[in-house]
Coordinates of C-alpha atoms in Angstrom, one line a residue:
Chain A
M33 CA -44.0 -2.5 -25.4
L34 CA -45.1 0.2 -23.0
K35 CA -48.8 0.2 -22.2
M36 CA -50.8 2.4 -19.9
K37 CA -54.5 2.0 -19.3
D38 CA -56.7 4.5 -17.3
V39 CA -53.7 5.7 -15.4
C40 CA -54.5 8.5 -12.9
K41 CA -52.0 10.5 -10.8
I42 CA -53.3 12.6 -8.0
Y43 CA -51.1 14.8 -5.8
R44 CA -52.6 15.4 -2.4
T45 CA -51.7 18.0 0.2
D46 CA -53.7 18.8 3.3
T47 CA -56.0 21.1 1.5
V48 CA -55.5 20.5 -2.2
E49 CA -56.0 17.6 -4.5
T50 CA -54.4 18.0 -8.0
H51 CA -55.3 15.6 -10.8
A52 CA -52.1 15.5 -12.8
L53 CA -53.2 12.6 -15.1
R54 CA -56.8 11.5 -15.7
G55 CA -57.6 8.2 -17.3
F56 CA -54.3 8.3 -19.2
S57 CA -54.1 5.4 -21.8
L58 CA -51.6 4.8 -24.5
A59 CA -49.5 2.0 -26.0
V60 CA -46.0 2.5 -27.5
E61 CA -44.8 -0.3 -29.7
D62 CA -41.2 -1.4 -29.7
G63 CA -39.0 0.8 -32.0
E64 CA -41.3 3.7 -32.0
F65 CA -40.2 7.4 -31.6
V66 CA -43.1 9.1 -29.9
S67 CA -43.2 12.7 -29.0
V68 CA -45.4 14.0 -26.2
T69 CA -46.3 17.7 -26.3
G70 CA -48.5 19.9 -24.4
P71 CA -48.6 23.2 -22.5
S72 CA -46.9 23.8 -19.2
G73 CA -48.7 22.0 -16.4
S74 CA -50.5 19.7 -18.8
G75 CA -49.1 16.6 -17.2
K76 CA -46.2 15.8 -19.6
T77 CA -43.6 15.5 -16.9
T78 CA -45.9 13.5 -14.7
F79 CA -46.5 11.1 -17.5
L80 CA -42.7 10.8 -18.1
N81 CA -42.1 10.2 -14.3
I82 CA -44.6 7.4 -14.2
A83 CA -43.4 5.9 -17.5
G84 CA -39.9 6.0 -16.2
L85 CA -40.9 4.6 -12.8
L86 CA -39.7 7.7 -11.0
E87 CA -43.2 8.1 -9.4
E88 CA -45.9 5.7 -8.6
L89 CA -49.3 6.0 -10.2
T90 CA -52.5 6.5 -8.1
S91 CA -54.7 4.1 -10.1
G92 CA -54.8 2.4 -13.5
V93 CA -52.5 -0.2 -15.1
Y94 CA -49.0 0.3 -16.4
E95 CA -47.3 -2.6 -18.2
L96 CA -43.7 -2.5 -19.4
D97 CA -42.8 -5.4 -21.7
G98 CA -45.9 -7.2 -20.4
R99 CA -45.0 -6.8 -16.8
D100 CA -47.4 -5.0 -14.4
I101 CA -45.2 -2.3 -12.9
S102 CA -47.6 -1.2 -10.2
A103 CA -46.9 -4.4 -8.3
L104 CA -43.1 -3.9 -8.1
N105 CA -41.4 -2.9 -4.9
D106 CA -38.7 -0.1 -4.7
K107 CA -35.8 -2.4 -5.3
E108 CA -37.5 -4.0 -8.4
R109 CA -38.5 -0.6 -9.7
S110 CA -34.8 0.5 -9.4
R111 CA -33.7 -2.6 -11.3
V112 CA -36.2 -2.0 -14.1
R113 CA -35.1 1.7 -14.3
N114 CA -31.5 0.6 -14.5
E115 CA -31.9 -2.2 -17.1
K116 CA -34.8 -1.2 -19.3
I117 CA -34.9 2.6 -19.3
G118 CA -32.4 5.3 -20.2
F119 CA -33.1 8.9 -19.2
I120 CA -32.2 12.2 -20.9
F121 CA -33.0 15.3 -19.0
Q122 CA -33.4 18.9 -20.0
S123 CA -30.7 20.1 -17.6
F124 CA -28.5 17.1 -18.5
N125 CA -28.3 16.1 -14.8
L126 CA -24.6 15.1 -15.0
I127 CA -22.9 14.7 -11.6
P128 CA -20.6 17.7 -11.4
E129 CA -17.9 16.1 -9.2
L130 CA -17.5 13.2 -11.6
N131 CA -15.7 13.3 -15.0
V132 CA -17.3 12.2 -18.2
F133 CA -16.1 8.6 -17.8
D134 CA -17.4 8.2 -14.2
N135 CA -20.7 9.9 -15.1
V136 CA -21.4 7.3 -17.8
D137 CA -20.2 4.7 -15.4
V138 CA -22.9 5.5 -12.8
P139 CA -25.8 3.3 -14.1
L140 CA -23.3 0.5 -15.1
R141 CA -22.0 0.2 -11.5
Y142 CA -25.6 -0.1 -10.2
R143 CA -26.0 -2.9 -12.8
G144 CA -23.1 -4.8 -11.4
F145 CA -21.0 -5.1 -14.6
D146 CA -17.3 -5.9 -14.1
A147 CA -14.7 -3.1 -14.7
K148 CA -13.7 -4.4 -18.1
E149 CA -17.3 -4.6 -19.4
R150 CA -18.0 -1.2 -18.0
E151 CA -15.0 0.4 -19.7
R152 CA -15.9 -1.3 -23.0
R153 CA -19.5 0.1 -22.9
I154 CA -18.5 3.5 -21.7
M155 CA -15.9 4.0 -24.5
S156 CA -18.2 2.6 -27.1
C157 CA -21.0 5.0 -26.1
L158 CA -18.7 8.0 -25.8
E159 CA -17.5 7.1 -29.3
R160 CA -21.1 7.0 -30.5
V161 CA -21.8 10.5 -29.2
G162 CA -18.5 11.8 -30.4
L163 CA -16.8 12.4 -27.0
A164 CA -14.4 9.5 -26.9
S165 CA -11.5 11.9 -26.6
R166 CA -12.8 13.6 -23.5
P167 CA -13.4 10.9 -20.8
K168 CA -11.4 12.9 -18.2
H169 CA -13.2 16.2 -18.7
F170 CA -15.6 17.4 -16.0
P171 CA -19.1 18.6 -17.0
A172 CA -18.2 22.2 -16.2
Q173 CA -15.5 22.0 -18.9
L174 CA -18.0 21.0 -21.6
S175 CA -20.5 22.9 -23.7
G176 CA -24.2 22.4 -23.2
G177 CA -24.4 20.2 -26.3
Q178 CA -21.5 18.1 -25.2
Q179 CA -23.0 17.7 -21.7
Q180 CA -26.2 16.5 -23.3
R181 CA -24.2 14.0 -25.4
V182 CA -22.6 12.7 -22.3
A183 CA -26.0 12.3 -20.8
I184 CA -27.1 10.4 -23.9
A185 CA -24.0 8.2 -23.6
R186 CA -25.0 7.5 -20.0
A187 CA -28.5 6.7 -21.0
L188 CA -27.3 4.3 -23.8
A189 CA -24.5 2.6 -21.8
G190 CA -26.9 0.1 -20.2
E191 CA -28.4 -0.7 -23.7
P192 CA -32.0 0.1 -22.5
R193 CA -35.0 -0.8 -24.5
F194 CA -36.7 2.5 -23.8
L195 CA -35.2 6.0 -23.9
L196 CA -37.2 8.7 -22.1
A197 CA -36.2 12.2 -23.0
D198 CA -37.5 15.2 -21.0
E199 CA -37.1 18.4 -23.1
P200 CA -33.7 17.1 -24.3
T201 CA -33.0 20.2 -26.3
G202 CA -34.6 22.7 -24.0
N203 CA -31.2 24.2 -22.8
L204 CA -29.5 24.0 -26.2
D205 CA -29.2 26.4 -29.1
T206 CA -30.8 25.5 -32.5
H207 CA -27.6 24.0 -34.0
M208 CA -26.9 21.8 -30.9
A209 CA -30.5 20.9 -30.6
D210 CA -30.5 19.6 -34.2
S211 CA -27.4 17.6 -33.6
V212 CA -28.9 16.0 -30.5
L213 CA -32.1 15.2 -32.3
D214 CA -30.1 13.7 -35.2
L215 CA -28.4 11.5 -32.6
L216 CA -31.7 10.5 -31.0
K217 CA -33.1 9.6 -34.4
E218 CA -30.1 7.5 -35.1
I219 CA -30.5 5.7 -31.8
N220 CA -34.1 5.1 -32.6
E221 CA -33.3 3.7 -36.0
A222 CA -30.9 1.3 -34.3
G223 CA -33.9 -0.2 -32.4
T224 CA -34.4 1.8 -29.2
T225 CA -37.9 3.0 -28.4
I226 CA -37.9 6.7 -27.6
I227 CA -40.5 8.8 -25.9
M228 CA -39.7 12.4 -25.9
V229 CA -41.5 15.1 -24.0
T230 CA -41.2 18.5 -25.4
H231 CA -43.2 21.7 -25.7
E232 CA -41.6 22.6 -29.0
L233 CA -43.9 21.4 -31.8
T234 CA -41.2 21.6 -34.5
L235 CA -39.1 19.2 -32.6
A236 CA -42.0 16.9 -31.9
D237 CA -42.6 16.6 -35.6
R238 CA -39.3 14.8 -35.9
A239 CA -40.9 11.9 -34.1
N240 CA -42.8 9.1 -35.8
R241 CA -45.9 9.7 -33.7
N242 CA -47.1 12.7 -31.8
L243 CA -49.2 12.6 -28.7
F244 CA -50.8 15.6 -27.1
V245 CA -51.4 16.1 -23.4
R246 CA -53.8 18.6 -22.0
D247 CA -55.2 18.8 -18.5
G248 CA -53.8 15.4 -17.7
E249 CA -55.5 13.7 -20.6
I250 CA -54.0 12.3 -23.8
H251 CA -55.1 13.1 -27.3
D252 CA -54.0 11.5 -30.5
E253 CA -55.2 14.4 -32.5
P254 CA -53.5 17.8 -32.2
P255 CA -55.5 20.2 -30.0
E256 CA -56.3 23.8 -31.1
L257 CA -52.9 24.9 -29.7
H258 CA -51.1 22.7 -32.2
L259 CA -53.3 23.9 -35.0
A260 CA -52.8 27.5 -34.2
A261 CA -49.1 27.1 -33.9
A262 CA -48.9 25.3 -37.2
A263 CA -50.9 28.0 -38.9
T264 CA -48.6 30.7 -37.7
A265 CA -45.5 28.8 -38.7
Chain B
M51 CA -16.9 -1.5 -5.1
D52 CA -17.7 2.2 -5.5
I53 CA -14.6 3.5 -3.7
G54 CA -12.9 4.9 -6.9
P55 CA -15.6 7.3 -8.1
I56 CA -16.5 8.3 -4.5
W57 CA -12.9 9.1 -3.7
R58 CA -12.5 11.1 -6.9
A59 CA -15.7 13.0 -6.2
M60 CA -14.4 13.7 -2.7
L61 CA -11.2 15.2 -4.1
R62 CA -13.4 17.8 -5.9
N63 CA -14.8 19.0 -2.5
K64 CA -12.0 18.4 -0.1
A65 CA -12.4 21.1 2.6
G66 CA -15.2 19.5 4.6
F67 CA -13.8 16.1 4.4
V68 CA -10.3 17.2 5.4
L69 CA -11.7 19.0 8.5
I70 CA -13.6 15.9 9.6
A71 CA -10.6 13.6 8.9
L72 CA -8.5 16.0 11.1
Q73 CA -11.2 15.9 13.8
V74 CA -11.2 12.1 13.8
A75 CA -7.4 12.1 13.9
V76 CA -7.2 14.5 16.9
T77 CA -10.1 12.6 18.7
L78 CA -8.3 9.3 18.2
T79 CA -5.0 10.7 19.5
I80 CA -6.6 12.1 22.6
V81 CA -9.1 9.4 23.2
V82 CA -6.6 6.5 23.1
N83 CA -4.0 8.3 25.3
A84 CA -6.7 9.3 27.7
F85 CA -7.9 5.7 27.8
G86 CA -4.3 4.6 28.4
I87 CA -4.2 6.8 31.4
I88 CA -7.6 5.7 32.6
Q89 CA -6.5 2.1 32.2
E90 CA -3.3 2.7 34.2
R91 CA -5.1 4.5 37.0
A92 CA -7.9 1.9 37.1
G93 CA -5.2 -0.8 37.3
R94 CA -3.7 1.0 40.3
I95 CA -7.0 1.3 42.0
A96 CA -7.8 -2.4 41.3
R97 CA -4.6 -3.6 43.1
D98 CA -5.1 -5.8 46.2
S99 CA -4.0 -4.1 49.3
G100 CA -3.9 -7.5 51.0
V101 CA -6.3 -6.4 53.7
D102 CA -9.8 -7.7 54.1
E103 CA -11.0 -4.2 53.2
A104 CA -14.8 -4.9 53.3
N105 CA -14.7 -6.1 56.9
T106 CA -11.9 -4.1 58.4
F107 CA -11.9 -0.8 60.3
A108 CA -9.4 1.2 62.3
F109 CA -9.4 3.9 65.0
A110 CA -7.0 5.6 67.4
S111 CA -6.9 5.7 71.1
V112 CA -5.3 8.9 72.4
L113 CA -4.5 9.3 76.1
F114 CA -4.9 12.8 77.5
T115 CA -3.7 11.9 81.0
D116 CA -0.1 11.1 81.8
Y117 CA 0.3 7.4 82.0
E118 CA 3.5 5.6 82.9
R119 CA 5.0 3.3 80.3
E120 CA 3.8 0.2 82.2
Q121 CA 0.3 1.6 82.5
R122 CA 0.1 2.2 78.8
K123 CA 1.2 -1.4 78.2
V124 CA -1.6 -2.6 80.5
L125 CA -4.2 -0.4 78.8
I126 CA -3.2 -1.7 75.3
D127 CA -3.5 -5.3 76.5
E128 CA -6.9 -4.6 78.1
D129 CA -8.2 -2.8 75.0
L130 CA -7.1 -5.7 72.7
D131 CA -8.5 -8.2 75.1
L132 CA -11.9 -6.4 75.1
I133 CA -12.0 -6.0 71.4
R134 CA -11.0 -9.5 70.5
N135 CA -13.7 -10.9 72.8
V136 CA -16.5 -8.9 71.1
P137 CA -18.7 -11.4 69.2
G138 CA -18.2 -10.8 65.5
V139 CA -14.6 -9.7 65.7
V140 CA -12.2 -12.0 63.8
N141 CA -9.1 -10.4 65.3
A142 CA -7.5 -7.1 66.2
V143 CA -4.1 -5.6 66.5
A144 CA -2.3 -2.5 67.6
S145 CA -0.1 -1.2 64.8
N146 CA 1.6 1.9 63.6
S147 CA -0.3 2.0 60.3
F148 CA -2.1 0.0 57.6
P149 CA -2.2 -0.1 53.8
L150 CA -3.5 2.9 51.9
R151 CA -3.3 5.2 55.0
Q152 CA -0.8 7.5 53.3
G153 CA 1.3 7.7 56.5
G154 CA 3.6 5.1 58.0
W155 CA 7.1 4.0 58.8
S156 CA 9.6 3.0 56.2
M157 CA 13.2 1.6 56.6
G158 CA 16.0 0.6 54.4
V159 CA 17.1 -3.0 54.5
A160 CA 20.4 -4.4 53.1
L161 CA 22.1 -7.7 52.6
E162 CA 25.2 -6.6 54.5
P163 CA 25.6 -4.8 57.8
G164 CA 26.5 -1.1 57.9
N165 CA 25.9 -0.8 54.2
Q166 CA 22.5 0.7 53.7
T167 CA 23.3 2.8 50.7
P168 CA 23.1 2.5 47.8
E169 CA 22.2 -1.2 47.8
S170 CA 19.5 -0.9 50.5
V171 CA 15.9 -1.5 49.6
G172 CA 13.1 0.5 51.1
T173 CA 10.3 -1.3 52.9
A174 CA 7.2 -0.3 54.9
I175 CA 7.2 -1.4 58.5
Y176 CA 4.2 -2.6 60.4
F177 CA 4.8 -3.2 64.1
V178 CA 2.4 -6.0 65.1
D179 CA 2.0 -8.9 67.5
E180 CA 1.2 -12.5 66.6
H181 CA -2.4 -11.4 65.7
G182 CA -1.2 -9.1 62.9
A183 CA -1.3 -11.6 60.1
E184 CA -4.9 -12.7 60.8
T185 CA -6.0 -9.1 61.4
F186 CA -4.5 -8.0 58.1
D187 CA -5.9 -11.1 56.4
V188 CA -2.5 -12.1 55.0
T189 CA -1.5 -15.6 54.2
V190 CA 1.9 -16.9 55.4
I191 CA 2.9 -18.7 52.2
D192 CA 6.3 -19.8 53.5
G193 CA 7.7 -20.2 57.0
K194 CA 5.6 -19.3 60.1
N195 CA 3.7 -16.5 61.8
F196 CA 5.3 -14.9 64.9
T197 CA 5.1 -16.9 68.1
P198 CA 4.1 -14.9 71.2
E199 CA 7.7 -15.3 72.5
Q200 CA 9.1 -13.5 69.5
V201 CA 6.9 -10.4 70.1
T202 CA 8.4 -7.9 72.4
W203 CA 7.6 -4.4 73.8
S204 CA 9.9 -1.7 72.5
L205 CA 12.4 -0.4 75.1
E206 CA 12.7 3.2 76.2
D207 CA 16.4 3.5 75.8
D208 CA 17.3 0.8 73.4
N209 CA 16.8 1.1 69.6
T210 CA 18.0 -2.3 68.8
W211 CA 15.7 -3.7 66.0
P212 CA 13.7 -6.9 66.7
A213 CA 15.6 -10.0 65.4
Y214 CA 12.6 -11.4 63.5
G215 CA 10.6 -10.3 60.5
I216 CA 7.9 -11.5 58.1
I217 CA 8.3 -10.1 54.7
T218 CA 6.1 -9.8 51.6
E219 CA 7.1 -11.9 48.6
A220 CA 7.7 -8.7 46.7
L221 CA 10.3 -7.6 49.2
G222 CA 12.0 -10.9 49.1
K223 CA 12.2 -10.8 45.3
E224 CA 13.7 -7.3 45.5
M225 CA 16.3 -8.4 48.0
W226 CA 17.2 -11.7 46.4
P227 CA 16.2 -11.3 42.7
D228 CA 18.3 -14.2 41.5
D229 CA 17.3 -16.6 44.3
A230 CA 14.3 -18.8 43.4
G231 CA 14.4 -20.7 46.7
S232 CA 12.9 -19.8 50.1
Y233 CA 13.6 -16.5 51.8
V234 CA 12.8 -18.1 55.2
G235 CA 16.0 -18.3 57.3
K236 CA 17.8 -15.6 55.4
T237 CA 19.1 -12.6 57.2
M238 CA 19.0 -9.0 56.2
Y239 CA 20.2 -5.9 58.0
I240 CA 18.2 -2.9 59.2
N241 CA 19.1 0.2 61.2
D242 CA 22.7 -0.2 59.8
N243 CA 23.8 -3.2 61.7
D244 CA 20.8 -5.0 63.3
P245 CA 20.2 -8.4 61.8
V246 CA 16.6 -9.5 60.9
N247 CA 16.0 -13.2 60.6
I248 CA 13.1 -13.9 58.2
V249 CA 10.7 -16.3 59.7
G250 CA 7.9 -16.1 57.2
V251 CA 6.8 -14.8 53.8
I252 CA 3.3 -13.4 53.1
D253 CA 1.6 -13.0 49.8
T254 CA 0.4 -9.4 49.7
L255 CA 0.4 -6.5 52.1
Q256 CA 0.8 -3.1 50.5
A257 CA 2.7 -0.3 52.1
P258 CA 0.6 2.7 53.3
W259 CA 1.6 4.8 50.4
E260 CA -0.3 3.8 47.3
S261 CA 1.7 6.0 44.9
W262 CA 5.1 4.6 46.0
T263 CA 6.8 2.5 43.4
G264 CA 7.7 0.0 46.1
V265 CA 4.2 -0.2 47.4
E266 CA 4.2 -4.0 47.4
R267 CA 7.2 -4.2 49.8
S268 CA 6.3 -4.5 53.5
M269 CA 7.6 -6.2 56.6
L270 CA 5.8 -7.2 59.7
V271 CA 7.9 -6.5 62.8
P272 CA 7.1 -8.3 66.1
Q273 CA 7.3 -5.3 68.3
R274 CA 4.6 -3.5 70.4
R275 CA 5.0 0.2 71.1
P276 CA 3.4 1.6 74.3
S277 CA 2.8 5.2 73.2
E278 CA 0.0 7.6 74.2
F279 CA -1.3 7.3 70.6
V280 CA -2.3 3.8 69.7
R281 CA -3.8 2.8 66.4
Y282 CA -6.1 -0.3 66.5
I283 CA -7.0 -2.3 63.4
V284 CA -10.0 -4.6 63.7
R285 CA -11.2 -7.3 61.3
A286 CA -14.8 -8.2 61.6
E287 CA -16.8 -11.2 60.4
P288 CA -18.5 -10.6 57.1
G289 CA -21.5 -8.2 57.5
M290 CA -20.6 -7.2 61.1
R291 CA -18.3 -4.2 60.5
D292 CA -20.9 -1.5 60.6
K293 CA -22.5 -2.9 63.7
L294 CA -19.2 -3.3 65.5
M295 CA -17.8 0.1 64.9
P296 CA -20.1 2.1 67.2
E297 CA -20.2 -0.8 69.6
I298 CA -16.5 -1.0 70.1
E299 CA -16.1 2.8 70.2
A300 CA -18.6 3.0 73.0
M301 CA -17.1 0.1 74.8
L302 CA -13.6 1.5 74.8
A303 CA -14.8 5.0 75.7
A304 CA -16.5 3.5 78.7
S305 CA -13.7 1.3 79.7
N306 CA -11.2 4.1 80.2
K307 CA -12.1 7.7 80.7
D308 CA -8.5 9.0 80.4
R309 CA -8.5 8.7 76.6
I310 CA -10.5 9.5 73.6
I311 CA -11.4 7.2 70.7
R312 CA -11.1 9.0 67.4
D313 CA -10.4 8.6 63.7
M314 CA -12.9 5.7 63.4
T315 CA -12.8 4.8 59.7
T316 CA -13.5 1.8 57.5
M317 CA -10.9 0.5 55.0
D318 CA -13.4 1.3 52.3
D319 CA -13.2 5.0 53.2
V320 CA -9.5 4.8 53.5
R321 CA -9.3 3.4 50.0
K322 CA -11.6 6.1 48.6
L323 CA -9.4 8.8 50.2
A324 CA -6.2 7.2 49.0
Y325 CA -7.5 7.0 45.4
V326 CA -9.5 10.2 45.3
G327 CA -7.1 11.8 42.9
D328 CA -7.0 8.8 40.6
T329 CA -10.8 8.5 40.7
A330 CA -11.3 12.2 39.8
L331 CA -8.8 11.9 37.0
I332 CA -10.6 8.9 35.6
K333 CA -13.9 10.8 35.7
I334 CA -12.4 13.9 34.0
L335 CA -10.7 11.9 31.3
G336 CA -13.7 9.7 30.8
F337 CA -15.8 12.9 30.4
I338 CA -13.3 14.3 27.9
V339 CA -13.3 11.0 25.9
V340 CA -17.1 11.0 25.7
L341 CA -17.3 14.7 24.9
L342 CA -14.7 14.5 22.1
T343 CA -16.3 11.4 20.6
L344 CA -19.7 13.2 20.7
I345 CA -18.3 16.3 19.1
T346 CA -16.7 14.2 16.3
A347 CA -20.0 12.3 15.8
L348 CA -21.9 15.6 15.6
G349 CA -19.3 16.9 13.1
I350 CA -19.9 13.8 11.0
V351 CA -23.7 14.2 11.2
G352 CA -23.3 17.9 10.3
L353 CA -21.1 17.2 7.2
A354 CA -23.3 14.3 6.1
S355 CA -26.5 16.3 6.5
F356 CA -24.9 19.2 4.6
N357 CA -23.9 16.8 1.8
V358 CA -27.3 15.3 1.6
S359 CA -28.9 18.8 1.2
R360 CA -26.2 19.8 -1.3
R361 CA -26.6 16.7 -3.3
T362 CA -30.4 16.3 -3.1
R363 CA -30.6 16.5 -6.9
Q364 CA -27.6 14.3 -7.5
I365 CA -29.1 11.6 -5.2
G366 CA -32.4 11.8 -7.2
I367 CA -30.4 11.4 -10.4
R368 CA -28.6 8.4 -9.0
R369 CA -32.0 6.9 -8.0
A370 CA -33.4 7.6 -11.5
L371 CA -30.4 5.8 -13.0
G372 CA -31.1 2.7 -11.0
A373 CA -29.6 3.2 -7.5
T374 CA -31.6 1.3 -4.9
R375 CA -32.2 2.9 -1.4
P376 CA -29.5 0.6 0.2
S377 CA -27.0 1.7 -2.5
I378 CA -27.6 5.3 -1.6
V379 CA -27.0 4.5 2.1
R380 CA -23.9 2.5 1.1
Y381 CA -22.6 5.5 -0.8
F382 CA -22.6 7.7 2.4
L383 CA -21.2 4.9 4.6
I384 CA -18.3 4.3 2.1
E385 CA -17.7 8.1 1.9
N386 CA -17.6 8.2 5.7
S387 CA -15.4 5.2 5.9
I388 CA -12.8 6.8 3.6
V389 CA -12.8 10.0 5.6
S390 CA -12.6 8.0 8.9
A391 CA -9.8 5.8 7.5
I392 CA -7.6 8.8 6.6
G393 CA -8.3 10.4 10.0
L394 CA -7.7 7.1 11.8
V395 CA -4.4 6.4 10.0
V396 CA -3.1 9.9 10.8
G397 CA -4.6 9.7 14.3
S398 CA -2.9 6.3 15.0
A399 CA 0.5 7.9 14.1
L400 CA -0.2 10.9 16.3
A401 CA -1.4 8.7 19.1
I402 CA 1.8 6.7 19.1
G403 CA 3.8 9.9 19.0
L404 CA 1.9 11.4 21.9
N405 CA 2.2 8.2 23.9
I406 CA 6.0 8.2 23.4
V407 CA 6.2 11.7 24.6
M408 CA 4.0 11.0 27.6
V409 CA 5.8 7.8 28.6
E410 CA 9.1 9.8 28.6
A411 CA 7.7 12.9 30.3
F412 CA 5.4 11.4 32.9
S413 CA 6.8 7.9 33.3
L414 CA 3.5 6.4 32.1
E415 CA 3.1 2.8 30.9
P416 CA 3.2 2.6 27.1
L417 CA -0.2 1.9 25.6
A418 CA -1.3 -1.7 25.5
W419 CA -1.1 -3.1 21.9
Y420 CA -4.9 -3.3 21.6
V421 CA -5.8 0.2 22.6
I422 CA -5.2 1.9 19.3
P423 CA -6.9 -0.9 17.2
A424 CA -9.8 -0.8 19.6
G425 CA -10.0 3.0 19.3
V426 CA -9.8 2.8 15.6
I427 CA -12.7 0.3 15.5
A428 CA -14.7 2.3 18.0
L429 CA -14.3 5.6 16.2
W430 CA -15.0 4.0 12.8
A431 CA -18.2 2.6 14.3
V432 CA -19.2 5.9 15.8
G433 CA -18.7 7.5 12.3
Q434 CA -20.9 4.9 10.7
I435 CA -23.6 5.3 13.3
A436 CA -23.4 9.1 13.0
V437 CA -23.8 9.0 9.2
A438 CA -26.6 6.4 9.2
E439 CA -29.5 8.8 9.8
P440 CA -28.5 11.4 7.2
A441 CA -27.8 8.5 4.8
R442 CA -31.3 7.1 5.5
R443 CA -32.8 10.5 4.7
A444 CA -30.8 10.6 1.5
S445 CA -32.1 7.2 0.5
N446 CA -35.7 8.6 0.8
I447 CA -35.1 11.3 -1.8
S448 CA -37.5 10.7 -4.7
P449 CA -36.0 9.9 -8.1
A450 CA -38.6 12.2 -9.6
I451 CA -36.5 15.1 -8.4
A452 CA -34.4 14.4 -11.5
T453 CA -37.1 15.7 -13.8
R454 CA -37.8 18.9 -11.8
S455 CA -36.3 22.1 -13.2
S456 CA -33.0 22.9 -11.5

């Protein structure tokens, strides 16, 4: 279970103080598929960064599986990221110098699995995303959809309890976006909790629950933006 | 470990790594060979001349008035008498030269009369009296020092060589390489047919020419030479040398107005002058070693810094996927170790090759077995130190960079 209560995130420079999240509270139950939508600059990515332990919160409480995350040091945060969370990014974020196999291998090496176990997991995940025949290909040799599938395989390889997706279809055409979403749905149905940040309301509707972020605050009900968009659709 | 994927990633961006590996290879090649030369020269400088250098000084007495042969003998005796009686003087002798002076007298000695070549062995000659051994601070390790009766004045019209000699152990070994027994009592021939009976063996007394291969071969000859130019060597008690030098110079200048005292010099200065070339070479090569190592280190810092900037996003992604800060540092250290290892393997082969060429071309000593391994370890350590700061910077890259638009 992922639980945030009154989480605030403030970015400070010498002259400016920006409140990216204000009293942000939510609870995501195990096995949920939650979408988070909102306009640019609303705080979606900041929420994702904090949920994924990529950034520290300024105040509030964040618990992941009942554990207070704010008390963890950098090493422990890295470990939680590696073991409990899988990331899917808009720009895929594959490492260009590594082939498909080595890319999926990256989090597994940090986990400390032996070579045999890593290979089993890598090939199993590549099979699941339909790329088992291309372990030696480099990212540049793959289409956008294939690259995102590799990224999903990488996120799944560590068998995380949570999958955080940041605009996972943002760089894909409609057909590829659908196939990636189908895959996410399938993963969710297999038991993994998914939180997907997107600004596309049609994609957000594929989730079980939709949350809306505006000005750093969370809303369970769709704001006017959503209503307007729905009306024109 | 992570060597496999790091190596495969490096193969996708070879150029920078190849250049650094080459730089490491060239640096190792030059550094170890330069170090080999430094070591050889430092070894030469460190050799014991045999003389109590810290407490010994020398000078010349030059007559500018015509003195008869007998008058010159009297003057030398008077001078030595005066010098030896100065408080603080251990002993003094009049000799033709002394170690490290770069000028002296050499002769060939042979086992058979009239057969100087090609079997004859070169040796430095020091004409001394019975005070020579103590003045030069040499130990008679076998046999005896000269007795006053064995010491003679050279004759004007007779070149017959004195019948006695005290030789260094090195000269004995060269003359009788297969003879493990005493050299005392043996006879060798000098000046073609003149026999020299060895009465004593001394430990160390170098020839005046430090670069001569036979520098350890010397012979004390019990003969005094009454010329207008006389070189005195004085050994002082510890700490007295600098006080005695002006005192004795003034004393001798005052004792006889028909000569001048000149070329007053300490053995320390003589040593400095003798090894000035070696010392300069050591400094130049040392500077080159430091400079090359520094340039290589800067090259490594440059490449690592460039790679950190180029891979900022990748490092953030790795952090997001679970890399700890130490594992990011380790990534760069391993990457540098791989580059260094390639450079050091190539460099070791080049260093051995260059050394073989230098040994053949310049008659240098081959590198000691440990020089290349020591160079390898040192350069590897320099690489790791050089890469440490860029690696530390890399480890501070926030994982949040992974969610920023590229």
